[in-house]
GROMACS .gro file of C-alpha atoms in nm:
model
  351
    1MET     CA    1   0.742 -10.127   1.521
    2LYS     CA    2   0.646 -10.192   1.882
    3THR     CA    3   0.342 -10.353   2.042
    4ILE     CA    4   0.120 -10.136   2.263
    5LYS     CA    5   0.090 -10.273   2.615
    6GLY     CA    6  -0.245 -10.352   2.771
    7PRO     CA    7  -0.515 -10.374   2.866
    8ALA     CA    8  -0.488 -10.134   3.162
    9ILE     CA    9  -0.749  -9.943   3.360
   10PHE     CA   10  -0.759  -9.597   3.521
   11LEU     CA   11  -0.891  -9.653   3.872
   12ALA     CA   12  -1.023  -9.301   3.938
   13GLN     CA   13  -1.380  -9.352   3.815
   14PHE     CA   14  -1.423  -9.674   4.011
   15ALA     CA   15  -1.264  -9.598   4.349
   16GLY     CA   16  -1.506  -9.561   4.639
   17ASP     CA   17  -1.565  -9.631   5.004
   18ALA     CA   18  -1.718  -9.976   4.957
   19ALA     CA   19  -1.524 -10.297   4.888
   20PRO     CA   20  -1.363 -10.389   4.657
   21PHE     CA   21  -1.311 -10.029   4.548
   22ASN     CA   22  -1.168  -9.888   4.872
   23SER     CA   23  -0.811 -10.020   4.872
   24LEU     CA   24  -0.532 -10.080   4.626
   25ASP     CA   25  -0.509 -10.451   4.700
   26ALA     CA   26  -0.883 -10.510   4.656
   27MET     CA   27  -0.900 -10.300   4.338
   28CYS     CA   28  -0.604 -10.488   4.195
   29GLY     CA   29  -0.783 -10.817   4.255
   30TRP     CA   30  -1.097 -10.679   4.091
   31ALA     CA   31  -0.908 -10.548   3.786
   32ALA     CA   32  -0.702 -10.863   3.741
   33GLY     CA   33  -1.015 -11.072   3.757
   34MET     CA   34  -1.145 -10.895   3.445
   35GLY     CA   35  -0.824 -10.952   3.251
   36TYR     CA   36  -0.642 -10.624   3.302
   37LYS     CA   37  -0.263 -10.626   3.310
   38GLY     CA   38  -0.200 -10.269   3.426
   39ILE     CA   39  -0.347 -10.003   3.654
   40GLN     CA   40  -0.320  -9.625   3.635
   41ILE     CA   41  -0.345  -9.482   3.986
   42PRO     CA   42  -0.502  -9.142   4.061
   43ALA     CA   43  -0.234  -8.979   4.274
   44TRP     CA   44  -0.493  -8.771   4.463
   45ASP     CA   45  -0.681  -9.071   4.608
   46GLY     CA   46  -0.545  -9.158   4.951
   47ARG     CA   47  -0.736  -9.486   4.953
   48LEU     CA   48  -0.502  -9.611   4.681
   49ILE     CA   49  -0.172  -9.433   4.739
   50ASP     CA   50  -0.008  -9.212   5.000
   51LEU     CA   51   0.163  -8.968   4.764
   52LYS     CA   52   0.374  -8.807   5.035
   53LYS     CA   53   0.507  -9.142   5.146
   54ALA     CA   54   0.558  -9.253   4.785
   55SER     CA   55   0.759  -8.941   4.708
   56ASP     CA   56   0.980  -8.988   5.014
   57SER     CA   57   1.023  -9.365   5.026
   58LYS     CA   58   1.144  -9.605   4.758
   59ASP     CA   59   1.059  -9.889   4.997
   60TYR     CA   60   0.694  -9.778   5.008
   61CYS     CA   61   0.686  -9.763   4.628
   62ASP     CA   62   0.832 -10.113   4.609
   63GLU     CA   63   0.557 -10.220   4.849
   64ILE     CA   64   0.268 -10.085   4.639
   65ALA     CA   65   0.428 -10.215   4.320
   66GLY     CA   66   0.444 -10.552   4.496
   67VAL     CA   67   0.074 -10.533   4.579
   68ALA     CA   68  -0.003 -10.486   4.210
   69ALA     CA   69   0.243 -10.755   4.106
   70SER     CA   70   0.085 -11.005   4.345
   71HIS     CA   71  -0.222 -10.983   4.121
   72GLY     CA   72  -0.020 -11.000   3.799
   73LEU     CA   73  -0.052 -10.624   3.741
   74THR     CA   74   0.187 -10.341   3.654
   75ILE     CA   75   0.145  -9.980   3.767
   76THR     CA   76   0.138  -9.788   3.440
   77GLU     CA   77   0.135  -9.425   3.558
   78LEU     CA   78   0.046  -9.200   3.850
   79ALA     CA   79  -0.219  -8.955   3.725
   80THR     CA   80  -0.223  -8.596   3.856
   81HIS     CA   81  -0.514  -8.440   3.667
   82LEU     CA   82  -0.666  -8.266   3.969
   83GLN     CA   83  -0.334  -8.131   4.092
   84GLY     CA   84  -0.235  -8.012   3.745
   85GLN     CA   85  -0.569  -7.832   3.715
   86LEU     CA   86  -0.478  -7.625   4.019
   87VAL     CA   87  -0.151  -7.493   3.876
   88ALA     CA   88  -0.361  -7.225   3.705
   89VAL     CA   89  -0.717  -7.136   3.807
   90HIS     CA   90  -0.917  -6.836   3.692
   91PRO     CA   91  -1.079  -6.668   3.995
   92VAL     CA   92  -1.430  -6.741   3.865
   93TYR     CA   93  -1.361  -7.109   3.940
   94ASP     CA   94  -1.193  -7.064   4.278
   95GLU     CA   95  -1.472  -7.204   4.492
   96LEU     CA   96  -1.535  -7.500   4.260
   97MET     CA   97  -1.166  -7.587   4.233
   98ASP     CA   98  -1.112  -7.583   4.608
   99GLY     CA   99  -1.276  -7.925   4.611
  100PHE     CA  100  -0.971  -8.068   4.430
  101ALA     CA  101  -0.728  -7.951   4.698
  102ALA     CA  102  -0.643  -8.035   5.057
  103PRO     CA  103  -0.885  -7.869   5.306
  104GLU     CA  104  -0.612  -7.661   5.465
  105VAL     CA  105  -0.564  -7.456   5.144
  106HIS     CA  106  -0.931  -7.393   5.067
  107GLY     CA  107  -1.013  -7.026   5.023
  108ASN     CA  108  -0.646  -6.941   4.964
  109PRO     CA  109  -0.564  -6.951   4.590
  110LYS     CA  110  -0.192  -6.883   4.643
  111ALA     CA  111  -0.155  -7.162   4.897
  112ARG     CA  112  -0.366  -7.392   4.679
  113GLN     CA  113  -0.136  -7.338   4.381
  114GLU     CA  114   0.174  -7.397   4.593
  115TRP     CA  115   0.015  -7.717   4.723
  116ALA     CA  116  -0.056  -7.830   4.365
  117VAL     CA  117   0.301  -7.767   4.252
  118ASP     CA  118   0.433  -7.963   4.550
  119GLN     CA  119   0.196  -8.248   4.464
  120LEU     CA  120   0.326  -8.260   4.108
  121LYS     CA  121   0.685  -8.266   4.226
  122ARG     CA  122   0.599  -8.546   4.467
  123ALA     CA  123   0.440  -8.738   4.180
  124ALA     CA  124   0.765  -8.698   3.985
  125ARG     CA  125   0.970  -8.839   4.271
  126ALA     CA  126   0.725  -9.124   4.327
  127SER     CA  127   0.721  -9.204   3.955
  128LYS     CA  128   1.100  -9.224   3.956
  129HIS     CA  129   1.086  -9.462   4.253
  130LEU     CA  130   0.838  -9.677   4.060
  131GLY     CA  131   1.034  -9.668   3.734
  132LEU     CA  132   0.755  -9.486   3.548
  133LYS     CA  133   0.815  -9.253   3.255
  134ALA     CA  134   0.505  -9.031   3.220
  135ILE     CA  135   0.262  -8.842   3.443
  136PRO     CA  136  -0.087  -8.783   3.299
  137THR     CA  137  -0.209  -8.439   3.401
  138PHE     CA  138  -0.410  -8.128   3.315
  139SER     CA  139  -0.260  -7.789   3.233
  140GLY     CA  140  -0.498  -7.570   3.430
  141ALA     CA  141  -0.659  -7.263   3.276
  142LEU     CA  142  -0.656  -6.886   3.295
  143ALA     CA  143  -0.805  -6.806   2.952
  144TRP     CA  144  -1.085  -7.067   2.940
  145PRO     CA  145  -1.364  -6.826   3.050
  146PHE     CA  146  -1.282  -6.623   2.738
  147LEU     CA  147  -1.298  -6.915   2.493
  148TYR     CA  148  -1.573  -6.757   2.285
  149PRO     CA  149  -1.472  -6.416   2.145
  150PHE     CA  150  -1.778  -6.222   2.262
  151PRO     CA  151  -1.761  -5.974   2.407
  152GLN     CA  152  -1.452  -5.898   2.205
  153ARG     CA  153  -1.138  -5.998   2.390
  154PRO     CA  154  -0.889  -5.718   2.464
  155ALA     CA  155  -0.578  -5.740   2.250
  156GLY     CA  156  -0.312  -5.948   2.423
  157LEU     CA  157  -0.544  -6.110   2.679
  158VAL     CA  158  -0.496  -6.467   2.559
  159GLU     CA  159  -0.124  -6.413   2.504
  160ALA     CA  160  -0.085  -6.287   2.861
  161ALA     CA  161  -0.271  -6.591   2.992
  162PHE     CA  162  -0.047  -6.833   2.803
  163ASP     CA  163   0.267  -6.644   2.904
  164GLU     CA  164   0.166  -6.688   3.268
  165LEU     CA  165   0.070  -7.053   3.221
  166ALA     CA  166   0.411  -7.128   3.070
  167LYS     CA  167   0.585  -6.934   3.348
  168ARG     CA  168   0.415  -7.153   3.607
  169TRP     CA  169   0.486  -7.480   3.429
  170ILE     CA  170   0.850  -7.435   3.324
  171PRO     CA  171   0.991  -7.498   3.675
  172ILE     CA  172   0.768  -7.805   3.705
  173LEU     CA  173   0.879  -7.936   3.366
  174ASN     CA  174   1.241  -7.882   3.465
  175TYR     CA  175   1.180  -8.076   3.786
  176PHE     CA  176   1.017  -8.355   3.585
  177ASP     CA  177   1.323  -8.364   3.361
  178GLU     CA  178   1.552  -8.399   3.661
  179HIS     CA  179   1.351  -8.706   3.762
  180GLY     CA  180   1.323  -8.860   3.415
  181VAL     CA  181   0.947  -8.825   3.365
  182ASP     CA  182   0.727  -8.657   3.104
  183ALA     CA  183   0.426  -8.441   3.167
  184ALA     CA  184   0.153  -8.600   2.953
  185TYR     CA  185  -0.107  -8.325   2.918
  186GLU     CA  186  -0.456  -8.451   2.852
  187ILE     CA  187  -0.603  -8.216   2.592
  188HIS     CA  188  -0.937  -8.147   2.754
  189PRO     CA  189  -1.220  -7.893   2.775
  190GLY     CA  190  -1.183  -7.664   3.074
  191GLU     CA  191  -0.805  -7.649   3.018
  192ASP     CA  192  -0.612  -7.384   2.831
  193LEU     CA  193  -0.458  -7.678   2.646
  194HIS     CA  194  -0.778  -7.804   2.483
  195ASP     CA  195  -0.675  -7.866   2.120
  196GLY     CA  196  -0.367  -7.882   1.900
  197ILE     CA  197  -0.340  -7.508   1.844
  198THR     CA  198  -0.349  -7.426   2.214
  199TYR     CA  199  -0.093  -7.698   2.283
  200GLU     CA  200   0.135  -7.541   2.022
  201MET     CA  201   0.086  -7.195   2.178
  202PHE     CA  202   0.197  -7.339   2.510
  203LEU     CA  203   0.482  -7.542   2.360
  204GLU     CA  204   0.626  -7.232   2.196
  205ARG     CA  205   0.626  -7.050   2.531
  206VAL     CA  206   0.798  -7.335   2.714
  207LYS     CA  207   1.059  -7.337   2.438
  208ASN     CA  208   0.957  -7.679   2.306
  209HIS     CA  209   1.044  -7.834   2.641
  210SER     CA  210   1.125  -8.202   2.593
  211ARG     CA  211   0.902  -8.295   2.889
  212ALA     CA  212   0.591  -8.104   2.772
  213ASN     CA  213   0.417  -8.397   2.609
  214LEU     CA  214   0.070  -8.540   2.555
  215LEU     CA  215  -0.183  -8.792   2.672
  216TYR     CA  216  -0.395  -8.900   2.374
  217ASP     CA  217  -0.769  -8.937   2.436
  218PRO     CA  218  -0.983  -8.936   2.119
  219SER     CA  219  -1.314  -8.896   2.302
  220HIS     CA  220  -1.259  -8.525   2.369
  221PHE     CA  221  -1.190  -8.467   2.002
  222VAL     CA  222  -1.516  -8.630   1.895
  223LEU     CA  223  -1.702  -8.390   2.125
  224GLN     CA  224  -1.536  -8.084   1.970
  225GLN     CA  225  -1.534  -8.228   1.617
  226LEU     CA  226  -1.155  -8.231   1.581
  227ASP     CA  227  -0.994  -8.492   1.352
  228TYR     CA  228  -0.858  -8.737   1.609
  229LEU     CA  229  -0.668  -8.944   1.351
  230ASP     CA  230  -0.494  -8.650   1.187
  231TYR     CA  231  -0.402  -8.540   1.540
  232ILE     CA  232  -0.195  -8.860   1.578
  233ASP     CA  233  -0.016  -8.788   1.250
  234ILE     CA  234   0.070  -8.437   1.368
  235TYR     CA  235   0.167  -8.502   1.730
  236HIS     CA  236   0.270  -8.868   1.747
  237GLU     CA  237   0.623  -8.783   1.860
  238ARG     CA  238   0.478  -8.612   2.169
  239ILE     CA  239   0.222  -8.878   2.268
  240LYS     CA  240   0.347  -9.047   2.586
  241ALA     CA  241   0.022  -9.183   2.734
  242PHE     CA  242  -0.309  -9.315   2.597
  243HIS     CA  243  -0.660  -9.314   2.742
  244VAL     CA  244  -0.893  -9.546   2.556
  245LYS     CA  245  -1.228  -9.370   2.588
  246ASP     CA  246  -1.524  -9.363   2.352
  247ALA     CA  247  -1.771  -9.084   2.272
  248GLU     CA  248  -2.048  -8.990   2.033
  249PHE     CA  249  -2.167  -8.664   1.881
  250ASN     CA  250  -2.525  -8.648   1.755
  251PRO     CA  251  -2.622  -8.285   1.684
  252THR     CA  252  -2.986  -8.191   1.638
  253GLY     CA  253  -3.178  -7.880   1.539
  254ARG     CA  254  -3.181  -7.790   1.909
  255GLN     CA  255  -2.819  -7.835   2.021
  256GLY     CA  256  -2.466  -7.900   1.904
  257VAL     CA  257  -2.114  -7.878   2.047
  258TYR     CA  258  -2.209  -7.648   2.336
  259GLY     CA  259  -2.465  -7.894   2.472
  260GLY     CA  260  -2.729  -7.643   2.582
  261TYR     CA  261  -2.644  -7.682   2.955
  262GLN     CA  262  -2.798  -8.030   2.944
  263SER     CA  263  -2.705  -8.328   3.160
  264TRP     CA  264  -2.467  -8.583   3.013
  265VAL     CA  265  -2.755  -8.811   2.913
  266ASP     CA  266  -2.917  -8.535   2.708
  267ARG     CA  267  -2.611  -8.375   2.550
  268ALA     CA  268  -2.544  -8.404   2.176
  269GLY     CA  269  -2.188  -8.495   2.264
  270ARG     CA  270  -2.142  -8.750   2.541
  271PHE     CA  271  -1.893  -9.011   2.655
  272ARG     CA  272  -1.978  -9.377   2.604
  273SER     CA  273  -1.845  -9.716   2.707
  274LEU     CA  274  -1.596  -9.868   2.467
  275GLY     CA  275  -1.762  -9.986   2.147
  276ASP     CA  276  -2.083  -9.791   2.212
  277GLY     CA  277  -1.955  -9.462   2.067
  278GLN     CA  278  -1.821  -9.339   1.736
  279VAL     CA  279  -1.441  -9.355   1.775
  280ASP     CA  280  -1.273  -9.572   1.510
  281PHE     CA  281  -1.042  -9.755   1.746
  282GLY     CA  282  -0.918  -9.989   1.474
  283ALA     CA  283  -0.767  -9.686   1.301
  284VAL     CA  284  -0.645  -9.536   1.631
  285PHE     CA  285  -0.457  -9.849   1.737
  286SER     CA  286  -0.319  -9.895   1.385
  287LYS     CA  287  -0.181  -9.542   1.371
  288LEU     CA  288  -0.030  -9.553   1.719
  289THR     CA  289   0.129  -9.889   1.644
  290ALA     CA  290   0.269  -9.767   1.312
  291TYR     CA  291   0.424  -9.471   1.494
  292ASP     CA  292   0.591  -9.701   1.751
  293PHE     CA  293   0.387  -9.598   2.055
  294ASP     CA  294   0.481  -9.864   2.310
  295GLY     CA  295   0.303  -9.727   2.618
  296TRP     CA  296  -0.010  -9.861   2.781
  297ALA     CA  297  -0.363  -9.861   2.643
  298VAL     CA  298  -0.555  -9.750   2.953
  299LEU     CA  299  -0.932  -9.763   2.980
  300GLU     CA  300  -1.077  -9.440   3.112
  301TRP     CA  301  -1.440  -9.532   3.164
  302GLU     CA  302  -1.701  -9.258   3.154
  303CYS     CA  303  -2.055  -9.327   3.032
  304ALA     CA  304  -2.389  -9.170   3.121
  305LEU     CA  305  -2.581  -9.489   3.041
  306LYS     CA  306  -2.396  -9.811   3.122
  307HIS     CA  307  -2.311  -9.948   3.466
  308PRO     CA  308  -1.942  -9.891   3.541
  309GLU     CA  309  -1.866 -10.252   3.625
  310ASP     CA  310  -2.010 -10.364   3.292
  311GLY     CA  311  -1.808 -10.094   3.117
  312ALA     CA  312  -1.492 -10.210   3.293
  313ARG     CA  313  -1.547 -10.576   3.209
  314GLU     CA  314  -1.625 -10.505   2.844
  315GLY     CA  315  -1.337 -10.256   2.826
  316ALA     CA  316  -1.073 -10.517   2.903
  317GLN     CA  317  -1.200 -10.739   2.624
  318PHE     CA  318  -1.232 -10.446   2.384
  319ILE     CA  319  -0.877 -10.321   2.436
  320ASP     CA  320  -0.733 -10.672   2.419
  321ALA     CA  321  -0.906 -10.728   2.086
  322HIS     CA  322  -0.759 -10.406   1.943
  323LEU     CA  323  -0.398 -10.461   2.048
  324ILE     CA  324  -0.181 -10.532   1.746
  325ARG     CA  325   0.104 -10.779   1.790
  326VAL     CA  326   0.352 -10.632   1.545
  327THR     CA  327   0.494 -10.844   1.269
  328GLU     CA  328   0.857 -10.951   1.271
  329ARG     CA  329   0.882 -10.976   0.893
  330ALA     CA  330   0.725 -10.837   0.580
  331PHE     CA  331   0.415 -11.019   0.459
  332ASP     CA  332   0.563 -11.060   0.109
  333ASP     CA  333   0.901 -11.200   0.215
  334PHE     CA  334   0.798 -11.529   0.055
  335ALA     CA  335   0.830 -11.361  -0.285
  336GLY     CA  336   1.170 -11.201  -0.221
  337SER     CA  337   1.426 -11.247  -0.498
  338GLY     CA  338   1.733 -11.237  -0.277
  339THR     CA  339   1.906 -10.970  -0.485
  340ASP     CA  340   2.208 -10.766  -0.380
  341ASP     CA  341   2.354 -10.426  -0.473
  342ALA     CA  342   2.520 -10.556  -0.788
  343ALA     CA  343   2.198 -10.723  -0.900
  344ASN     CA  344   2.002 -10.404  -0.831
  345ARG     CA  345   2.236 -10.208  -1.059
  346ARG     CA  346   2.202 -10.468  -1.336
  347ILE     CA  347   1.822 -10.458  -1.304
  348LEU     CA  348   1.832 -10.079  -1.341
  349GLY     CA  349   2.062 -10.101  -1.641
  350LEU     CA  350   2.347  -9.934  -1.454
  351LYS     CA  351   2.711 -10.032  -1.500
   0.00000   0.00000   0.00000
């Protein structure tokens, strides 16, 4: 077995225009001061990384890795959720999704998609320069508006959507393979890959591509009432990244999974700071450890109630307390009898 690395923190939810959240160096100092050992960088945030420069220059990547190292930190991954989202966008979301892209491609879905693909390829090159092995991302979505089967979906609609999604991703996955990195899809509402079944539908269409892997985040499974522990048993060989995020689901006679269009504070299902929700992280860390996951445990903080800086501080302590240093010997070695093959055969009555 292997020991999970951590604690690490995803910087996306904390980055801003005020110090210390407006530069990589300042954020590294802030994170290290709370006890974090790793940082996951949102590849879309120019305050923290110049993705174009990182994709073109190993020297630049050495420089930003050095900034992190000067604070005792490791860069764990470059996240591309927003770029991945734009690989496939249903037209109903065009205007909303433009906000994820560079201004020069707004209002032009074809150019926006091409921009997103280029961004993902740049993230692959930058990750190779940094010695990273996985890229957390979203799949994008064409079928999501038709999630609920009313009105009745035309035969073949979903299949056509997944065929197209796979067609768009296969060249990207091949490019990732050339650069030695995995796509770690975060299974997430709003994506066509939003549970195990949809992941399998996609995986079949990309011919079980070795780079089409997973980011594990149990919070999304609490909100859709999916068994997040059984999920590890089923997909552990594909889990290449880990977001440590908590959530709770408290249905009432008025609302359930759909949330009734309520704000996050008033939804039956909502994200919480670590330890304030319902995820059994003792079981999560135990299962991942037993399955030899040796990546980083990365806090992704989202909570409608608690101040983010409090959530970040408590998150470092929470993750550190759940890391399992794996044993180097069996607990009952003290009672070993020191037998050999010949003794085993005698014990069994075999000649």
